[in-house]
Coordinates of C-alpha atoms in Angstrom, one line a residue:
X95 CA 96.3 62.8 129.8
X96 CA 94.5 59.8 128.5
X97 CA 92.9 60.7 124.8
X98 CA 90.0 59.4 126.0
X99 CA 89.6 62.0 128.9
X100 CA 90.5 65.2 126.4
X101 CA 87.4 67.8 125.6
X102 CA 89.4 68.7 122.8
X103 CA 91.7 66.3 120.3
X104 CA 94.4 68.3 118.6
X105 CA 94.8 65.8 115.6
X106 CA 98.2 65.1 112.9
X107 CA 98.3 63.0 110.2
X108 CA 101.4 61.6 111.1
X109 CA 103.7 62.4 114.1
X110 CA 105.0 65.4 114.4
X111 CA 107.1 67.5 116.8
X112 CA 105.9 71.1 115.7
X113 CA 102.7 69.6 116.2
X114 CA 103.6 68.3 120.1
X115 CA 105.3 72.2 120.2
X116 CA 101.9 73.3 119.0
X117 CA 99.8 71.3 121.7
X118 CA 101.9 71.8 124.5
X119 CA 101.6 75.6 124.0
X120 CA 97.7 75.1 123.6
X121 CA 97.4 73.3 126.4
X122 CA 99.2 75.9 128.7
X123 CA 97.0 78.6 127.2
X124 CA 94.0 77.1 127.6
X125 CA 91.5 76.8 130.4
X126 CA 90.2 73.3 128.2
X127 CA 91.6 69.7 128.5
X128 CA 93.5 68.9 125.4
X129 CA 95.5 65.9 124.1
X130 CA 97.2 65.3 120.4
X131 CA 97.0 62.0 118.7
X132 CA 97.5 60.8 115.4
X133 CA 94.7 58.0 115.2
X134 CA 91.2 58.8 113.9
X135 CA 90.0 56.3 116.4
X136 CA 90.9 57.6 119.5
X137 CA 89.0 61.2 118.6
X138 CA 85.8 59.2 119.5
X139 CA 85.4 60.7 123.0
X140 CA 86.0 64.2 122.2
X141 CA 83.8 67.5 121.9
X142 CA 86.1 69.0 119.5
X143 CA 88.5 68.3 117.0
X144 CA 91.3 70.6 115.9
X145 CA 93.2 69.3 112.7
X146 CA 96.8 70.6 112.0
X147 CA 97.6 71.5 108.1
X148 CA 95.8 70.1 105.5
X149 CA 96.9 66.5 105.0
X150 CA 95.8 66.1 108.5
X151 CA 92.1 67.7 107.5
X152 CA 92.2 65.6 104.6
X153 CA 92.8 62.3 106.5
X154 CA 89.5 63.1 108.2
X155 CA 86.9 63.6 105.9
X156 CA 83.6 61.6 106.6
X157 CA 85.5 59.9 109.7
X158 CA 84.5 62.1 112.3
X159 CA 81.1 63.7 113.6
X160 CA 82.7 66.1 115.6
X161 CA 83.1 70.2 114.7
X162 CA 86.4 70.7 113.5
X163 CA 88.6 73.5 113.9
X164 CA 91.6 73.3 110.7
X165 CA 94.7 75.3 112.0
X166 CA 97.7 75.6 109.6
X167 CA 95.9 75.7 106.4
X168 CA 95.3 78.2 104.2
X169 CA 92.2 79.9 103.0
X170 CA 92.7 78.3 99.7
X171 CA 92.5 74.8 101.1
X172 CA 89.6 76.3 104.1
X173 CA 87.4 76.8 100.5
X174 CA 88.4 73.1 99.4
X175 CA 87.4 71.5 102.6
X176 CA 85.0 74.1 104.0
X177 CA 81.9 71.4 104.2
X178 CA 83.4 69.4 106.6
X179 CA 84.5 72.4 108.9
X180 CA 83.4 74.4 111.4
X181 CA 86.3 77.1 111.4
X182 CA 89.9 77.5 110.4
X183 CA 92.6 79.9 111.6
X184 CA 94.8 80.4 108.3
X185 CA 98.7 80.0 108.4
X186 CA 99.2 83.1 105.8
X187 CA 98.9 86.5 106.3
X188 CA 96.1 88.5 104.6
X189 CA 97.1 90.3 101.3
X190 CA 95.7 93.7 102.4
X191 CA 98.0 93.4 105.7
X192 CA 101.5 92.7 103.4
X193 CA 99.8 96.0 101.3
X194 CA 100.0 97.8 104.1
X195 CA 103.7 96.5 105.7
X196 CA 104.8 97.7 101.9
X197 CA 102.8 101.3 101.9
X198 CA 104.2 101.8 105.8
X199 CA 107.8 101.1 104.6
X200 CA 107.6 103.0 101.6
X201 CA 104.9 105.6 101.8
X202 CA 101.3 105.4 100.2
X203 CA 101.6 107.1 96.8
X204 CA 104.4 104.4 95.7
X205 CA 102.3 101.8 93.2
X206 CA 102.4 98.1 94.4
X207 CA 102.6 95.2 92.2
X208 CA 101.2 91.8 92.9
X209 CA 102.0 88.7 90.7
X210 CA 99.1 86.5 90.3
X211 CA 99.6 83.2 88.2
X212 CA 95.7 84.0 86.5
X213 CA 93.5 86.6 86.9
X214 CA 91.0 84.6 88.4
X215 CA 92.6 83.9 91.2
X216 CA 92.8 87.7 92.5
X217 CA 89.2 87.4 94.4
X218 CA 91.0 84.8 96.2
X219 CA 92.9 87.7 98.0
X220 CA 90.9 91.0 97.7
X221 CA 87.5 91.4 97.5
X222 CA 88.3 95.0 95.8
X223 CA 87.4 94.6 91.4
X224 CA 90.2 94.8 89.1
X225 CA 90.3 96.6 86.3
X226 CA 90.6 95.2 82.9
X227 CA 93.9 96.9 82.7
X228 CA 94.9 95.2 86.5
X229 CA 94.6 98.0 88.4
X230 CA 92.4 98.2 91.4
X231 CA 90.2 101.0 92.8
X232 CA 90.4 101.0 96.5
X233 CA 91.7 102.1 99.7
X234 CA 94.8 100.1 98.9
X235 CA 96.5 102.9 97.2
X236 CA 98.1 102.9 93.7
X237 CA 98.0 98.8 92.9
X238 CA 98.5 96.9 89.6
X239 CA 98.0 93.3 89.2
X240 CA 99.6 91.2 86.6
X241 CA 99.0 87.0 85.7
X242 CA 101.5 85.4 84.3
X243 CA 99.2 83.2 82.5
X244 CA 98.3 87.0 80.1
X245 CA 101.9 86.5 79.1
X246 CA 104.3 83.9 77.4
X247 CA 106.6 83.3 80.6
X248 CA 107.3 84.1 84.3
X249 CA 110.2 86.7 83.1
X250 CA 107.6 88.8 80.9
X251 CA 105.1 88.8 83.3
X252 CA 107.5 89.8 85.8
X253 CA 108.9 92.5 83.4
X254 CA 105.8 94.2 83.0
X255 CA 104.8 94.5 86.1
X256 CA 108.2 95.1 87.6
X257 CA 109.1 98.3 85.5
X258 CA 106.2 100.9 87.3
X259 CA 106.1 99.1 90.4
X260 CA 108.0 100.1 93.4
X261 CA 108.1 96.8 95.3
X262 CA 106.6 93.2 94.3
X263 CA 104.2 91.7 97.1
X264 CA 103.8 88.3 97.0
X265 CA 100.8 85.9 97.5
X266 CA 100.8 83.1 99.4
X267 CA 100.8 80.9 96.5
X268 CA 103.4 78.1 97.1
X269 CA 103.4 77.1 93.4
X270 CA 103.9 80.8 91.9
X271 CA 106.6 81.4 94.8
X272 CA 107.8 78.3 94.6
X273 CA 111.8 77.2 95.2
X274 CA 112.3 76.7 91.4
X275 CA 110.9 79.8 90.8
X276 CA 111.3 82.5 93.9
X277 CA 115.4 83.0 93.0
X278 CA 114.6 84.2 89.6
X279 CA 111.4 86.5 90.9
X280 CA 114.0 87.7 93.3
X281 CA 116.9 88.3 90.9
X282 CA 114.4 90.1 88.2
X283 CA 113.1 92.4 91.4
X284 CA 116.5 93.7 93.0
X285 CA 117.9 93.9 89.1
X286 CA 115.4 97.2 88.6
X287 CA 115.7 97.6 92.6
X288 CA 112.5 96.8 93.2
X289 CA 112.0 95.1 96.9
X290 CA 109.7 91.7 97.3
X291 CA 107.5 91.7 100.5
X292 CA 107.2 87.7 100.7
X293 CA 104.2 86.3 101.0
X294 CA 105.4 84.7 104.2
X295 CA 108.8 84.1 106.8
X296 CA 110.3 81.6 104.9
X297 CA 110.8 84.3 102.0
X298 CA 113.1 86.2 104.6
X299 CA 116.0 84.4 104.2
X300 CA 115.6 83.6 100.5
X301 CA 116.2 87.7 100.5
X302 CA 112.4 88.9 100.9
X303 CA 112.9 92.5 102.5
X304 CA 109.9 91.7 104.7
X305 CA 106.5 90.2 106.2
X306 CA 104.2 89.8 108.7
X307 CA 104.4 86.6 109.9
X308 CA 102.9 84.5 112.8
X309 CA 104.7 82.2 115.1
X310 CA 103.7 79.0 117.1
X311 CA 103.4 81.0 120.4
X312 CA 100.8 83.6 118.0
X313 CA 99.2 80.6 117.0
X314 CA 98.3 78.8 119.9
X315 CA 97.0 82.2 121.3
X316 CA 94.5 82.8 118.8
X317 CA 93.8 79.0 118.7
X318 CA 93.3 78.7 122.2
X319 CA 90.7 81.9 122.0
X320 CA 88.4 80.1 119.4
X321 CA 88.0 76.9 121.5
X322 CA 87.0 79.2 124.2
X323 CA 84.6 80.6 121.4
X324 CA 83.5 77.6 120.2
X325 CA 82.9 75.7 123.3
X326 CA 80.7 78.4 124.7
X327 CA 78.5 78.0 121.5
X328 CA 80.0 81.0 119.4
X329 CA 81.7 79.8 116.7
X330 CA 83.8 82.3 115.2
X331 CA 84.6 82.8 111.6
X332 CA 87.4 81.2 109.6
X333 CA 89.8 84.0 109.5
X334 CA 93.6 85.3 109.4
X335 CA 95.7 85.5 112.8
X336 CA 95.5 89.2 114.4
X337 CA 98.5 88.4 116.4
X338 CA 101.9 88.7 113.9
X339 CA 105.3 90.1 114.2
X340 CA 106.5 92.2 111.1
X341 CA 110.3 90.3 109.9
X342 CA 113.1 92.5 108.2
X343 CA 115.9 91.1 106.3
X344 CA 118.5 93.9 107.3
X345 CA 120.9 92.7 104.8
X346 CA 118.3 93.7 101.8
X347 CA 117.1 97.2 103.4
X348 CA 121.2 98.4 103.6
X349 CA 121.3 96.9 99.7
X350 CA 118.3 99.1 99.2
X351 CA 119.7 102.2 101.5
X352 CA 116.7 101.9 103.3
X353 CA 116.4 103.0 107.2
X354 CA 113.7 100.4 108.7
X355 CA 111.4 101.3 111.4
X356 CA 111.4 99.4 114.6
X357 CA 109.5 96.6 113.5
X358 CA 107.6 95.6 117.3
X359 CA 106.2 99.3 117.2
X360 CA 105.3 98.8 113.4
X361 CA 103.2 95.3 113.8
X362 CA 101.6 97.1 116.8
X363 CA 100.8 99.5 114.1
X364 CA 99.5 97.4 111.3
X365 CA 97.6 95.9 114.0
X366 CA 95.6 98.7 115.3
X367 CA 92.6 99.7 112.5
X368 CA 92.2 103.1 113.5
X369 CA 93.9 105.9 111.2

């Protein structure tokens, strides 16, 4: 389809094949004529602009007048570039839903820990106050939050929160779980046999026990239903995908002894809000 001709532009910084994947899989969802281009200029003729990741959302600012819709971003960078969007669908998972994955795989009395790189940042993920001494009153369950920054490294922060917590759940914060520092937050965890619930898939293989996670096909969906939101005139909010899988790394639950539910039946689970 000619770019020209599209009601909606799916826009990438730079080519990309995920983001072709991505646009294809919109495109057969959707009852909306889409294209995907890389040049600002050819988004002239279209109603609606939806920009993949945040480089792409970046390469925007001031260029466009169109209402865009940032896909593949998280809420972190949403907040950074909220003025000059409409919506966003975030690519991470919502702490309270990885609480939940934990508390479902090992029951609701155990106390969680998070890892947090300041304190500050925990309004970030939770809108429940913390404590002075990092524990949270909510619905949550027993919860203790540690920052790193309170401490005079990574390891002692990690201590401290690792030795009355039964499982570490990680944030999505890329430079706290980062690849110079995930192997040693995984080799302090399993040393006091404490599990990590990563902050996202690609934590699965580094030897996460699990996540929820959302794949392309999960995106798309939920994409596909805001353009239908938004073109009517109903924006919706900027918000986390409701459609996930939950991801095991079977080779950590037998290291752990543990017997893992069925993990379609338990998404479908973590996905329904009624007790």
């Amino acid at each position: 389809m000619p770019a020209w001709a599209a009601e909606v532009m799916v826009f990438s910084h730079r080519p990309m094949r995920s983001v072709e994947s991505f646009t294809q899989q919109l495109q057969q969802l959707s009852k909306h004529d889409i294209a995907q281009t890389t040049q600002v200029d050819a988004l002239a003729g279209a109603k609606l602009v939806v920009a993949v990741g945040a480089p792409s959302v970046a390469a925007l600012a001031g260029k466009v007048s169109q209402p865009v819709l940032a896909v593949y971003i998280t809420r972190q960078h949403y907040l950074q570039y909220q003025a000059q969007l409409r919506s966003a669908l975030f690519i991470e998972p919502p702490l309270a839903r990885q609480l939940a994955l934990a508390r479902a795989l090992l029951g609701p009395e155990q106390q969680l820990g998070v890892l947090l790189e300041a304190r500050e940042q925990w309004s970030e993920f939770s809108a429940q106050p913390l404590r002075a001494d990092g524990t949270v009153d909510s619905l949550l369950g027993p919860l203790r939050v540690v920052a790193v920054s309170d401490y005079d490294s990574l390891n002692h922060a990690l201590v401290a929160l690792l030795k009355d917590s039964h499982a570490l759940v990680g944030v999505y914060d890329p430079e706290l779980y980062s690849a110079a520092n995930i192997k040693n937050i995984l080799i302090t965890a399993y040393r006091q046999n404490v599990p990590l619930f990563g902050p996202s898939n690609a934590y699965i293989k580094a030897g996460a026990l699990a996540t929820t996670h959302s794949d392309m096909a999960q995106m798309a969906q939920r994409t596909a239903e805001m353009l239908d939101l938004a073109i009517a005139g109903n924006w919706p909010a900027a918000g986390y995908n409701p459609y996930f899988h939950v991801r095991y790394n079977e080779q950590v639950a037998r290291s752990l002894n543990m017997v893992l539910p069925d993990a379609q039946a338990l998404a479908a689970e973590l996905a329904d809000p009624s007790p």
